[in-house]
């Protein structure tokens, strides 16, 4: 395939990139999330990523924008695309442990609880309603919305939500070695709670076992009047599955080819089951001349912070794959 | 004069109404602020006003959108103009005691301290920088920004800031009987702190004796690329004075004729000293046929939550004074 598996059939005048930030306590369970140098530091990742994208550098903490294994974070890819396209991204705070260091559209949610032991998002309905208000506001400001997310631990909540909805899902991971056993075990315990209470209404599934990003994203999708592209992998498929469950209009999903090609996940199969249109970006990180980026190709990181969607948007705005790759290389090299 | 003292010379395609919400502990000093049923309840007013404007009703607390003396709040006027013009207002949380019940653009500031005893806004520089980021974002979304505020107790911080900057200011009040003596006494003590430390840099003046709204508004004004109208009375004059002190481009200010005609304040004189262009809206509340609105004419409430700016914006969008008055009467009657 080329840079994009297929060119989305959208016409637009005013594109907007936004990303929803959230935490779930699941990311602090050792081994679940690779998005942070320690399990507790995963809770900081959304705000540091947002700071990097807006400011071009992380100054609030002495942390480099690389993963614990030295790969450039997806946020640095998103940053480079915002610079290339001269776009001002918008961040939505769906529920975080720590205060963001840059302005966010805030819905005043809480960090998601561990769905094994508690309802994960007690105020899911509220967050959905707040998302609806944000979707209306963003409709005033744009006619194409590329919406990513940053929720460390979020592939595990995605697994719980997709399974509860009856999809035969295996979800992706930022680790090369997807901690499948651990995720499956969490999912098994969380689903037992869901089944015991006979929960089938989509918003209640999010309440029991989702994360704060999901109801906010669903609310935005329900009222946004322009063209919506959900930017992410299995987490955005979980959002799509909820949107379908609520019988709302399905948006499309855009992610990287690295997520699609994750042998431990089954992204294409889940998308087919949901009936959601997928677009894949293959940025060719193997040939870019950067060891850290090349590791995306062997299954590390893969996606995050709407990086796939940001590259897709740059392409829709007329930038060639070569220009996009050159800008990414320039950006991540400056951070190394 | 007619409905507007003068028609602002602006051309625009995409107007945006926003309001900055903030608290200062000064509003809890008995007798300082009329914006709440008790001194402590003044801290709730910004979020209840924002809820009213967005939702059309206050449901989070058992409170009616009327002042303690039964006047319709300025927020209900702003609400009616948003409905009339089909505008989605945007709220900025500059620093509040309570979490808003509707989504806000949040800069993660704190409630302002009492400037008699502490620095009022220790992170003023930070809030200014965050405001700059918001100004850039809003420039993407609009080419005319009408920016109001809701800060109970804010006329007293405005007095402190204007006096520190050397203006011979007397400030307005939402009370019929402006508690001038109390404000003057607070101002005298706060200014003694400012003088003792020889504070003259504008952002430091806000740090010592402003409120969280002020640095955020100044930051937005410094980066907003469209046409900016500050919507408010003496509080927006304080912001203008800071903007002038920082040698930034001065926006215009729009407020109601009730603020201009407040005999305990000297709005026109302050504006002349600053060199800021003022526009006054005279909505003719005396002839509207509503006892509560008529009390605006005898000096109660007068302005707030950008109500003057909202009416001005409706007029710029082509609505006649009669249509504006009819809509306000319809809205406030539904709340009585």
XYZ file of C-alpha atoms in Angstrom:
672
model
C 0.000 0.000 0.000
C 0.980 3.664 -0.279
C 1.103 6.193 2.516
C -2.651 5.847 3.111
C -4.555 2.590 2.581
C -7.226 4.699 0.909
C -7.879 8.435 0.706
C -10.864 9.398 2.906
C -13.561 10.981 0.794
C -13.864 14.240 2.698
C -14.026 17.841 1.630
C -13.341 20.429 4.271
C -12.354 24.032 4.776
C -11.544 24.152 8.477
C -9.864 21.093 9.973
C -9.329 20.680 13.690
C -7.146 18.199 15.518
C -8.145 17.393 19.061
C -7.113 14.757 21.554
C -8.930 13.516 24.630
C -6.754 12.975 27.692
C -7.706 10.518 30.411
C -6.356 8.235 33.087
C -7.426 4.829 34.301
C -5.969 3.277 37.433
C -5.352 0.177 35.316
C -2.204 1.830 33.923
C -0.693 1.656 37.425
C -1.050 -2.124 37.540
C 2.528 -3.275 36.883
C 3.017 -4.563 33.361
C -0.239 -3.287 31.849
C 0.993 -0.099 30.167
C 4.259 0.817 28.485
C 3.343 4.498 28.389
C 5.603 5.740 31.165
C 8.902 5.010 32.878
C 7.154 3.466 35.909
C 3.561 2.325 36.490
C 2.834 5.490 38.520
C 4.424 7.724 35.891
C 1.939 6.453 33.286
C -0.570 8.768 34.990
C 1.582 11.748 33.940
C 1.923 10.738 30.288
C -1.201 12.482 28.920
C -0.253 15.870 30.333
C 3.403 15.586 29.328
C 2.391 14.524 25.814
C -0.012 17.457 25.540
C 2.675 19.832 26.808
C 5.091 18.515 24.195
C 2.570 18.960 21.395
C 1.644 22.517 22.408
C 5.007 23.840 23.615
C 7.399 21.742 21.571
C 9.222 20.657 24.722
C 8.518 19.131 28.114
C 9.670 21.628 30.743
C 7.403 20.843 33.697
C 9.177 17.555 34.460
C 12.731 16.421 33.678
C 11.552 13.857 31.140
C 12.511 13.317 27.491
C 9.788 12.581 24.938
C 10.992 9.043 24.389
C 9.514 5.791 25.610
C 11.316 3.878 28.372
C 13.025 1.874 25.621
C 14.133 4.988 23.709
C 11.552 5.210 20.929
C 10.201 8.672 20.074
C 6.714 8.930 21.571
C 3.701 9.169 19.270
C 3.165 12.641 20.761
C 6.363 13.818 19.076
C 4.946 12.616 15.754
C 1.708 14.469 16.417
C 3.709 17.563 17.397
C 5.650 17.452 14.155
C 2.456 17.248 12.093
C 0.902 20.217 13.941
C 4.046 22.217 13.148
C 4.102 21.102 9.524
C 0.463 22.062 9.005
C 0.497 25.099 11.331
C -2.452 23.702 13.290
C -3.322 24.531 16.909
C -4.480 21.297 18.519
C -7.172 21.275 21.175
C -7.044 19.036 24.229
C -9.983 17.720 26.188
C -9.456 16.705 29.819
C -11.833 13.789 30.391
C -10.460 12.836 33.808
C -6.817 12.975 34.923
C -4.884 12.440 38.133
C -2.636 15.474 37.584
C -3.477 18.998 36.410
C -2.510 19.662 32.799
C 0.229 22.218 32.193
C -1.485 23.647 29.107
C -5.096 24.851 28.701
C -7.627 22.056 28.119
C -11.309 21.905 27.419
C -12.279 20.317 30.733
C -15.393 18.265 31.505
C -14.425 17.945 35.184
C -14.304 14.170 35.179
C -12.351 11.895 37.488
C -9.626 9.358 36.793
C -11.078 5.962 35.878
C -11.191 3.340 38.607
C -9.955 -0.239 38.314
C -12.917 -2.081 36.754
C -12.067 -5.274 38.605
C -13.090 -3.767 41.921
C -15.224 -0.678 41.299
C -17.348 0.979 38.686
C -14.717 2.465 36.410
C -16.556 5.663 35.410
C -19.425 6.286 37.850
C -20.364 9.527 36.061
C -20.284 8.071 32.529
C -23.697 9.517 31.630
C -22.601 12.958 32.823
C -19.379 12.808 30.837
C -21.347 11.762 27.766
C -23.603 14.810 28.218
C -20.587 17.081 28.626
C -19.077 15.558 25.486
C -22.263 16.483 23.634
C -21.746 20.143 24.599
C -18.150 20.002 23.389
C -19.215 18.414 20.102
C -21.571 21.338 19.523
C -18.827 23.876 20.242
C -16.354 22.107 17.954
C -18.989 22.046 15.205
C -18.924 25.858 15.285
C -15.164 25.868 14.878
C -14.480 23.224 12.227
C -15.891 20.993 9.518
C -13.352 18.177 9.862
C -12.427 16.849 13.287
C -9.549 14.425 13.713
C -9.933 13.187 17.280
C -7.225 11.192 19.027
C -6.767 10.098 22.610
C -4.117 9.540 25.233
C -5.179 7.091 27.928
C -2.376 4.893 29.272
C -3.863 1.500 30.084
C -6.668 2.252 27.663
C -6.222 -0.814 25.493
C -7.222 -2.893 28.519
C -10.410 -0.899 29.111
C -10.996 -1.172 25.345
C -10.705 -4.951 25.640
C -13.230 -5.005 28.484
C -15.703 -2.832 26.579
C -15.380 -4.716 23.275
C -15.748 -8.097 24.972
C -18.760 -6.941 26.978
C -20.365 -5.830 23.736
C -19.789 -9.313 22.352
C -16.872 -8.680 19.990
C -14.192 -11.323 19.676
C -11.512 -8.777 20.317
C -7.840 -8.985 20.991
C -6.356 -5.565 21.558
C -3.059 -3.962 20.677
C -0.340 -2.741 23.029
C 2.534 -0.277 23.100
C 4.759 -3.153 24.244
C 6.510 -5.382 21.692
C 5.396 -8.268 23.865
C 1.729 -7.548 24.465
C 0.950 -8.518 28.085
C -2.011 -10.528 26.857
C -2.311 -12.830 29.862
C -2.452 -9.958 32.320
C -4.995 -8.063 30.211
C -7.124 -11.164 29.773
C -7.124 -11.784 33.500
C -8.187 -8.198 34.265
C -10.849 -8.467 31.604
C -12.145 -11.765 32.998
C -12.622 -10.289 36.490
C -14.167 -7.047 35.207
C -16.552 -8.931 32.934
C -17.679 -11.122 35.805
C -18.896 -7.929 37.545
C -20.642 -6.771 34.371
C -22.323 -10.142 33.840
C -23.353 -10.453 37.485
C -25.283 -7.195 37.168
C -26.576 -8.041 33.689
C -25.277 -4.799 32.172
C -26.059 -4.357 28.473
C -26.833 -0.644 27.916
C -23.753 0.918 26.234
C -23.379 3.869 28.618
C -23.627 1.484 31.576
C -20.895 -0.688 30.069
C -18.651 2.389 30.088
C -19.678 3.064 33.665
C -18.718 -0.440 34.714
C -15.587 -1.042 32.718
C -14.578 1.838 30.431
C -12.398 4.876 30.979
C -13.265 8.612 31.088
C -12.183 9.196 27.476
C -14.846 6.882 26.091
C -18.078 8.623 27.133
C -16.601 12.033 26.259
C -15.549 10.814 22.791
C -18.978 9.230 22.273
C -20.719 12.442 23.318
C -18.624 14.535 20.939
C -19.308 12.064 18.119
C -23.048 12.262 18.799
C -23.309 16.029 18.227
C -20.413 16.921 15.932
C -21.897 18.106 12.646
C -18.784 18.014 10.429
C -16.769 15.027 9.244
C -15.334 13.039 12.129
C -12.259 10.801 12.009
C -11.477 8.883 15.194
C -7.699 8.681 15.380
C -6.473 5.590 17.164
C -6.386 1.826 17.231
C -8.298 -0.558 19.437
C -9.319 2.212 21.844
C -11.120 4.075 19.073
C -12.670 0.790 17.953
C -14.126 0.454 21.451
C -15.562 3.983 21.090
C -16.943 3.015 17.665
C -18.547 -0.086 19.144
C -20.253 2.031 21.825
C -21.398 4.530 19.171
C -22.861 1.641 17.191
C -24.475 0.235 20.325
C -26.155 3.603 20.888
C -27.383 3.584 17.274
C -25.605 6.836 16.454
C -23.920 7.617 13.113
C -20.620 5.741 12.873
C -17.544 7.880 12.146
C -14.478 6.408 10.419
C -11.303 5.375 12.215
C -7.747 6.141 11.142
C -4.684 4.492 12.647
C -1.205 3.329 11.703
C -0.412 0.178 9.762
C 1.635 -0.878 12.818
C -1.566 -1.339 14.807
C -3.241 -3.237 11.983
C -0.210 -5.505 11.660
C 0.002 -6.253 15.404
C -0.182 -10.056 15.434
C -1.489 -10.071 19.013
C -4.514 -7.961 18.033
C -7.219 -8.355 15.392
C -8.009 -4.791 14.431
C -9.328 -5.473 10.934
C -11.582 -8.226 12.200
C -13.047 -6.073 15.001
C -13.619 -3.215 12.540
C -15.452 -5.573 10.183
C -17.635 -6.857 13.014
C -18.539 -3.305 14.042
C -18.936 -2.233 10.435
C -16.664 0.769 10.842
C -14.564 2.064 7.966
C -10.808 1.972 8.716
C -8.004 3.975 7.159
C -4.386 2.978 7.737
C -1.331 5.215 7.494
C 1.969 3.550 6.644
C 4.552 6.245 7.320
C 7.452 3.954 6.363
C 9.381 4.473 9.573
C 11.692 1.603 8.617
C 13.301 3.635 5.841
C 13.456 6.980 7.605
C 16.973 6.550 8.980
C 16.152 6.685 12.714
C 16.686 3.638 14.920
C 13.938 4.577 17.393
C 11.316 5.161 14.702
C 12.331 1.925 12.953
C 11.295 0.065 16.090
C 7.683 1.062 15.411
C 7.958 -1.412 12.511
C 8.906 -4.281 14.791
C 5.871 -3.596 16.924
C 6.906 -1.047 19.511
C 4.629 1.890 20.439
C 2.697 1.648 17.118
C 0.276 4.536 17.711
C -0.963 6.983 20.291
C -2.073 10.607 20.778
C -3.786 10.452 17.390
C -0.412 10.199 15.605
C -1.891 8.161 12.748
C -4.715 10.643 12.340
C -2.313 13.592 12.486
C -0.249 12.111 9.641
C -3.431 11.393 7.688
C -4.589 14.983 8.205
C -1.245 16.342 6.993
C -1.634 14.246 3.852
C -5.208 15.475 3.333
C -3.858 19.020 3.648
C -1.573 18.342 0.700
C 1.737 17.317 2.249
C 3.566 14.496 0.495
C 4.760 11.369 2.316
C 8.315 12.640 1.815
C 7.545 15.995 3.436
C 5.774 14.248 6.311
C 8.653 11.833 6.911
C 11.254 14.613 6.670
C 9.392 16.708 9.239
C 9.039 13.758 11.630
C 12.740 12.935 11.328
C 13.677 16.560 11.954
C 11.412 16.752 15.022
C 12.421 13.502 16.710
C 16.106 14.051 15.942
C 15.981 17.338 17.839
C 14.716 15.436 20.904
C 17.263 12.614 20.825
C -28.536 58.106 22.781
C -29.881 55.138 20.836
C -29.388 51.487 21.684
C -25.621 51.805 21.179
C -23.683 54.974 21.964
C -21.863 54.407 18.683
C -21.653 51.458 16.283
C -18.248 49.727 16.566
C -16.487 49.834 13.223
C -15.914 46.103 12.834
C -16.422 43.700 9.975
C -16.518 40.041 10.836
C -17.628 36.670 9.557
C -17.272 34.486 12.622
C -18.118 36.038 15.975
C -17.455 34.286 19.271
C -18.720 35.153 22.719
C -16.599 33.982 25.610
C -16.557 34.717 29.317
C -13.779 34.241 31.821
C -14.839 32.819 35.176
C -12.878 33.453 38.341
C -13.119 33.791 42.087
C -11.417 36.060 44.564
C -11.700 35.508 48.302
C -12.641 39.179 48.531
C -16.190 38.258 47.523
C -16.539 36.354 50.803
C -15.811 39.465 52.848
C -19.288 40.454 54.055
C -20.727 43.404 52.160
C -18.227 43.485 49.294
C -20.191 41.614 46.614
C -23.884 41.463 45.795
C -23.398 38.538 43.430
C -24.784 35.763 45.629
C -27.329 35.132 48.375
C -24.603 34.922 51.041
C -20.921 35.903 51.013
C -19.900 32.233 50.650
C -22.425 31.652 47.862
C -20.759 34.369 45.769
C -18.084 31.745 45.067
C -20.718 29.633 43.277
C -22.069 32.434 41.093
C -19.700 32.033 38.112
C -20.485 28.341 37.647
C -24.229 28.790 38.154
C -24.246 31.682 35.682
C -22.332 29.619 33.125
C -24.706 26.703 33.640
C -27.676 28.998 33.065
C -26.198 30.396 29.869
C -25.323 26.968 28.424
C -28.259 24.893 29.680
C -30.966 27.535 29.964
C -31.591 26.529 33.575
C -29.758 26.003 36.842
C -30.267 22.394 37.870
C -27.146 21.644 39.911
C -28.292 23.786 42.846
C -31.794 24.837 43.956
C -31.211 28.465 42.999
C -33.172 30.829 40.733
C -31.293 33.111 38.320
C -32.283 36.230 40.200
C -30.197 38.415 42.470
C -30.878 38.334 46.231
C -33.142 41.348 45.695
C -35.073 39.696 42.848
C -33.511 41.268 39.773
C -32.841 38.973 36.810
C -29.091 38.260 36.760
C -26.987 39.602 33.915
C -26.347 35.947 33.008
C -30.008 35.576 32.045
C -29.576 38.531 29.671
C -26.476 36.938 28.174
C -28.364 33.639 27.877
C -31.195 35.314 26.000
C -28.767 36.917 23.526
C -27.015 33.570 22.876
C -30.424 32.050 22.119
C -31.493 34.949 19.924
C -28.284 34.777 17.870
C -27.886 30.992 18.041
C -24.356 31.352 19.427
C -22.506 28.771 21.517
C -20.607 30.683 24.180
C -17.249 29.502 25.422
C -16.199 29.690 29.064
C -12.695 29.983 30.412
C -11.989 28.799 33.959
C -9.284 31.138 35.272
C -9.438 29.924 38.874
C -12.555 28.857 40.784
C -13.360 27.380 44.173
C -15.952 24.930 42.791
C -15.840 22.726 39.682
C -17.932 24.049 36.812
C -20.953 21.995 35.783
C -20.408 22.663 32.070
C -17.216 22.216 29.998
C -14.752 25.091 30.286
C -11.460 25.961 28.688
C -9.364 25.563 31.830
C -6.000 27.141 32.598
C -5.751 25.315 35.946
C -5.488 28.439 38.035
C -6.427 28.886 41.676
C -8.984 31.131 43.353
C -7.566 34.582 44.046
C -6.395 35.297 47.585
C -7.321 38.322 49.686
C -4.809 41.000 48.564
C -4.769 42.562 52.016
C -2.912 39.590 53.457
C -1.370 37.568 50.624
C -0.315 37.824 47.029
C -3.653 37.557 45.258
C -2.514 35.605 42.169
C 0.891 34.049 42.844
C 0.932 32.400 39.399
C -0.094 35.535 37.462
C 2.722 35.145 34.923
C 1.732 31.526 34.310
C -1.921 32.429 33.841
C -0.899 35.160 31.414
C 1.091 32.596 29.391
C -1.861 30.183 29.408
C -4.107 33.021 28.257
C -1.745 33.574 25.328
C -2.286 29.965 24.243
C -6.054 30.390 24.485
C -5.886 33.605 22.466
C -4.115 31.717 19.695
C -6.733 28.950 19.708
C -9.621 31.430 19.657
C -7.970 33.248 16.735
C -8.375 30.028 14.752
C -12.053 29.881 15.564
C -13.260 33.462 15.148
C -12.536 36.943 13.834
C -14.565 38.858 16.418
C -14.274 37.997 20.096
C -16.643 39.511 22.640
C -15.064 38.636 25.971
C -16.904 39.066 29.247
C -16.118 37.981 32.785
C -17.779 36.761 35.934
C -15.717 37.432 39.055
C -17.750 38.279 42.168
C -15.773 40.789 44.186
C -13.932 41.756 41.017
C -14.733 45.455 41.146
C -12.673 45.628 44.327
C -9.651 43.945 42.722
C -10.220 46.288 39.767
C -10.060 49.243 42.145
C -6.788 47.969 43.625
C -5.232 47.441 40.181
C -6.370 50.782 38.743
C -5.191 52.715 41.794
C -1.827 50.940 41.809
C -1.402 51.933 38.176
C -2.040 55.530 39.163
C -5.584 56.022 37.881
C -7.968 58.149 39.884
C -10.559 55.428 39.833
C -13.832 54.890 41.601
C -15.375 51.581 40.630
C -18.905 50.409 40.074
C -20.860 47.854 42.092
C -23.800 45.487 41.688
C -25.307 47.055 44.823
C -27.517 50.131 44.574
C -25.519 51.466 47.512
C -21.929 50.883 46.471
C -20.009 49.781 49.588
C -17.393 52.398 48.805
C -15.973 52.712 52.300
C -15.352 48.993 52.615
C -13.754 48.810 49.154
C -11.580 51.831 49.858
C -10.393 50.297 53.092
C -9.487 46.999 51.425
C -7.742 48.934 48.683
C -5.777 51.030 51.158
C -4.408 47.938 52.933
C -3.645 46.103 49.692
C -1.894 49.129 48.210
C 0.259 49.478 51.295
C 1.635 45.977 50.544
C 2.207 46.922 46.892
C 3.968 50.165 47.797
C 6.093 48.548 50.498
C 7.504 46.174 47.881
C 7.755 48.924 45.235
C 5.741 46.925 42.688
C 5.307 48.646 39.318
C 5.512 45.937 36.626
C 1.925 45.259 35.407
C 2.025 41.464 35.769
C 3.394 41.875 39.302
C 0.569 44.241 40.143
C -1.848 41.461 39.164
C 0.144 39.037 41.275
C -0.114 41.296 44.309
C -3.627 42.592 44.034
C -5.553 41.332 40.986
C -7.738 38.301 40.431
C -7.238 35.213 38.214
C -9.426 36.600 35.400
C -7.114 39.538 34.781
C -3.893 37.807 33.642
C -5.881 35.324 31.546
C -7.825 38.124 29.830
C -4.590 40.046 29.244
C -2.928 36.957 27.764
C -5.845 36.323 25.418
C -5.830 39.991 24.358
C -2.099 39.810 23.621
C -2.372 37.002 21.036
C -5.901 37.242 19.660
C -5.627 38.189 15.992
C -9.251 39.180 15.264
C -11.223 42.124 16.587
C -11.527 42.072 20.380
C -14.248 43.711 22.441
C -13.827 43.501 26.215
C -17.331 43.213 27.636
C -17.647 44.678 31.085
C -17.373 47.776 33.221
C -14.666 48.749 35.657
C -13.206 45.221 35.702
C -12.517 45.359 31.984
C -11.099 48.851 32.428
C -8.614 47.352 34.881
C -7.705 44.751 32.240
C -7.350 47.552 29.674
C -5.085 49.473 32.025
C -2.852 46.418 32.437
C -2.815 45.899 28.647
C -1.762 49.508 28.231
C 0.874 49.125 30.946
C 2.305 46.161 29.023
C 2.371 48.263 25.842
C 0.106 45.857 23.977
C -2.571 46.881 21.457
C -5.597 48.252 23.312
C -8.946 46.589 22.513
C -12.237 48.461 22.922
C -14.578 48.035 25.863
C -18.348 47.651 25.706
C -20.632 47.907 28.714
C -24.101 49.073 29.680
C -25.172 52.678 30.127
C -26.051 51.698 33.723
C -22.368 51.300 34.540
C -21.475 54.593 32.858
C -24.229 56.352 34.779
C -23.211 54.920 38.169
C -22.657 58.094 40.210
C -20.338 56.261 42.620
C -17.964 55.326 39.771
C -16.185 57.372 37.108
C -16.067 55.002 34.159
C -15.820 57.593 31.397
C -13.040 59.407 33.192
C -11.020 56.217 33.761
C -11.481 55.238 30.111
C -10.239 58.641 28.968
C -7.178 58.393 31.221
C -6.354 54.965 29.811
C -7.181 56.067 26.272
C -9.489 53.121 25.652
C -12.489 53.411 23.342
C -15.792 52.729 25.143
C -19.133 51.663 23.705
C -22.285 51.828 25.819
C -25.459 49.813 25.340
C -28.682 51.349 26.610
C -31.189 48.503 26.457
C -33.996 50.668 27.844
C -34.881 48.295 30.670
C -37.091 50.991 32.199
C -39.641 50.667 29.409
C -39.590 46.899 29.018
C -42.429 46.189 31.424
C -40.533 44.098 33.992
C -40.062 45.381 37.543
C -36.795 43.492 38.100
C -35.207 44.733 34.874
C -36.393 48.274 35.598
C -34.278 48.220 38.748
C -31.159 48.114 36.543
C -32.079 51.733 35.720
C -32.021 52.774 39.363
C -28.542 51.347 39.714
C -28.968 47.697 40.663
C -26.809 44.953 39.063
C -25.975 47.131 36.015
C -23.763 44.649 34.163
C -22.037 41.305 34.455
C -21.180 38.131 32.520
C -20.587 40.259 29.430
C -24.304 41.123 29.230
C -23.604 44.516 27.657
C -21.280 42.934 25.107
C -23.799 40.185 24.363
C -26.477 42.770 23.590
C -24.013 44.737 21.475
C -23.091 41.582 19.567
C -26.748 40.794 18.909
C -27.159 44.307 17.493
C -24.045 43.910 15.302
C -25.564 40.663 14.033
C -28.561 42.622 12.803
C -31.126 42.308 15.594
C -33.111 45.440 16.329
C -33.398 46.956 19.820
C -37.034 45.831 19.842
C -36.114 42.214 19.020
C -33.407 42.276 21.684
C -35.720 43.685 24.351
C -38.508 41.260 23.456
C -36.169 38.294 23.737
C -34.812 39.458 27.098
C -38.324 39.969 28.450
C -39.365 36.525 27.248
C -36.310 34.896 28.837
C -36.422 36.585 32.226
C -40.200 36.212 32.476
C -39.805 32.456 32.123
C -37.490 32.478 35.138
C -39.640 34.648 37.408
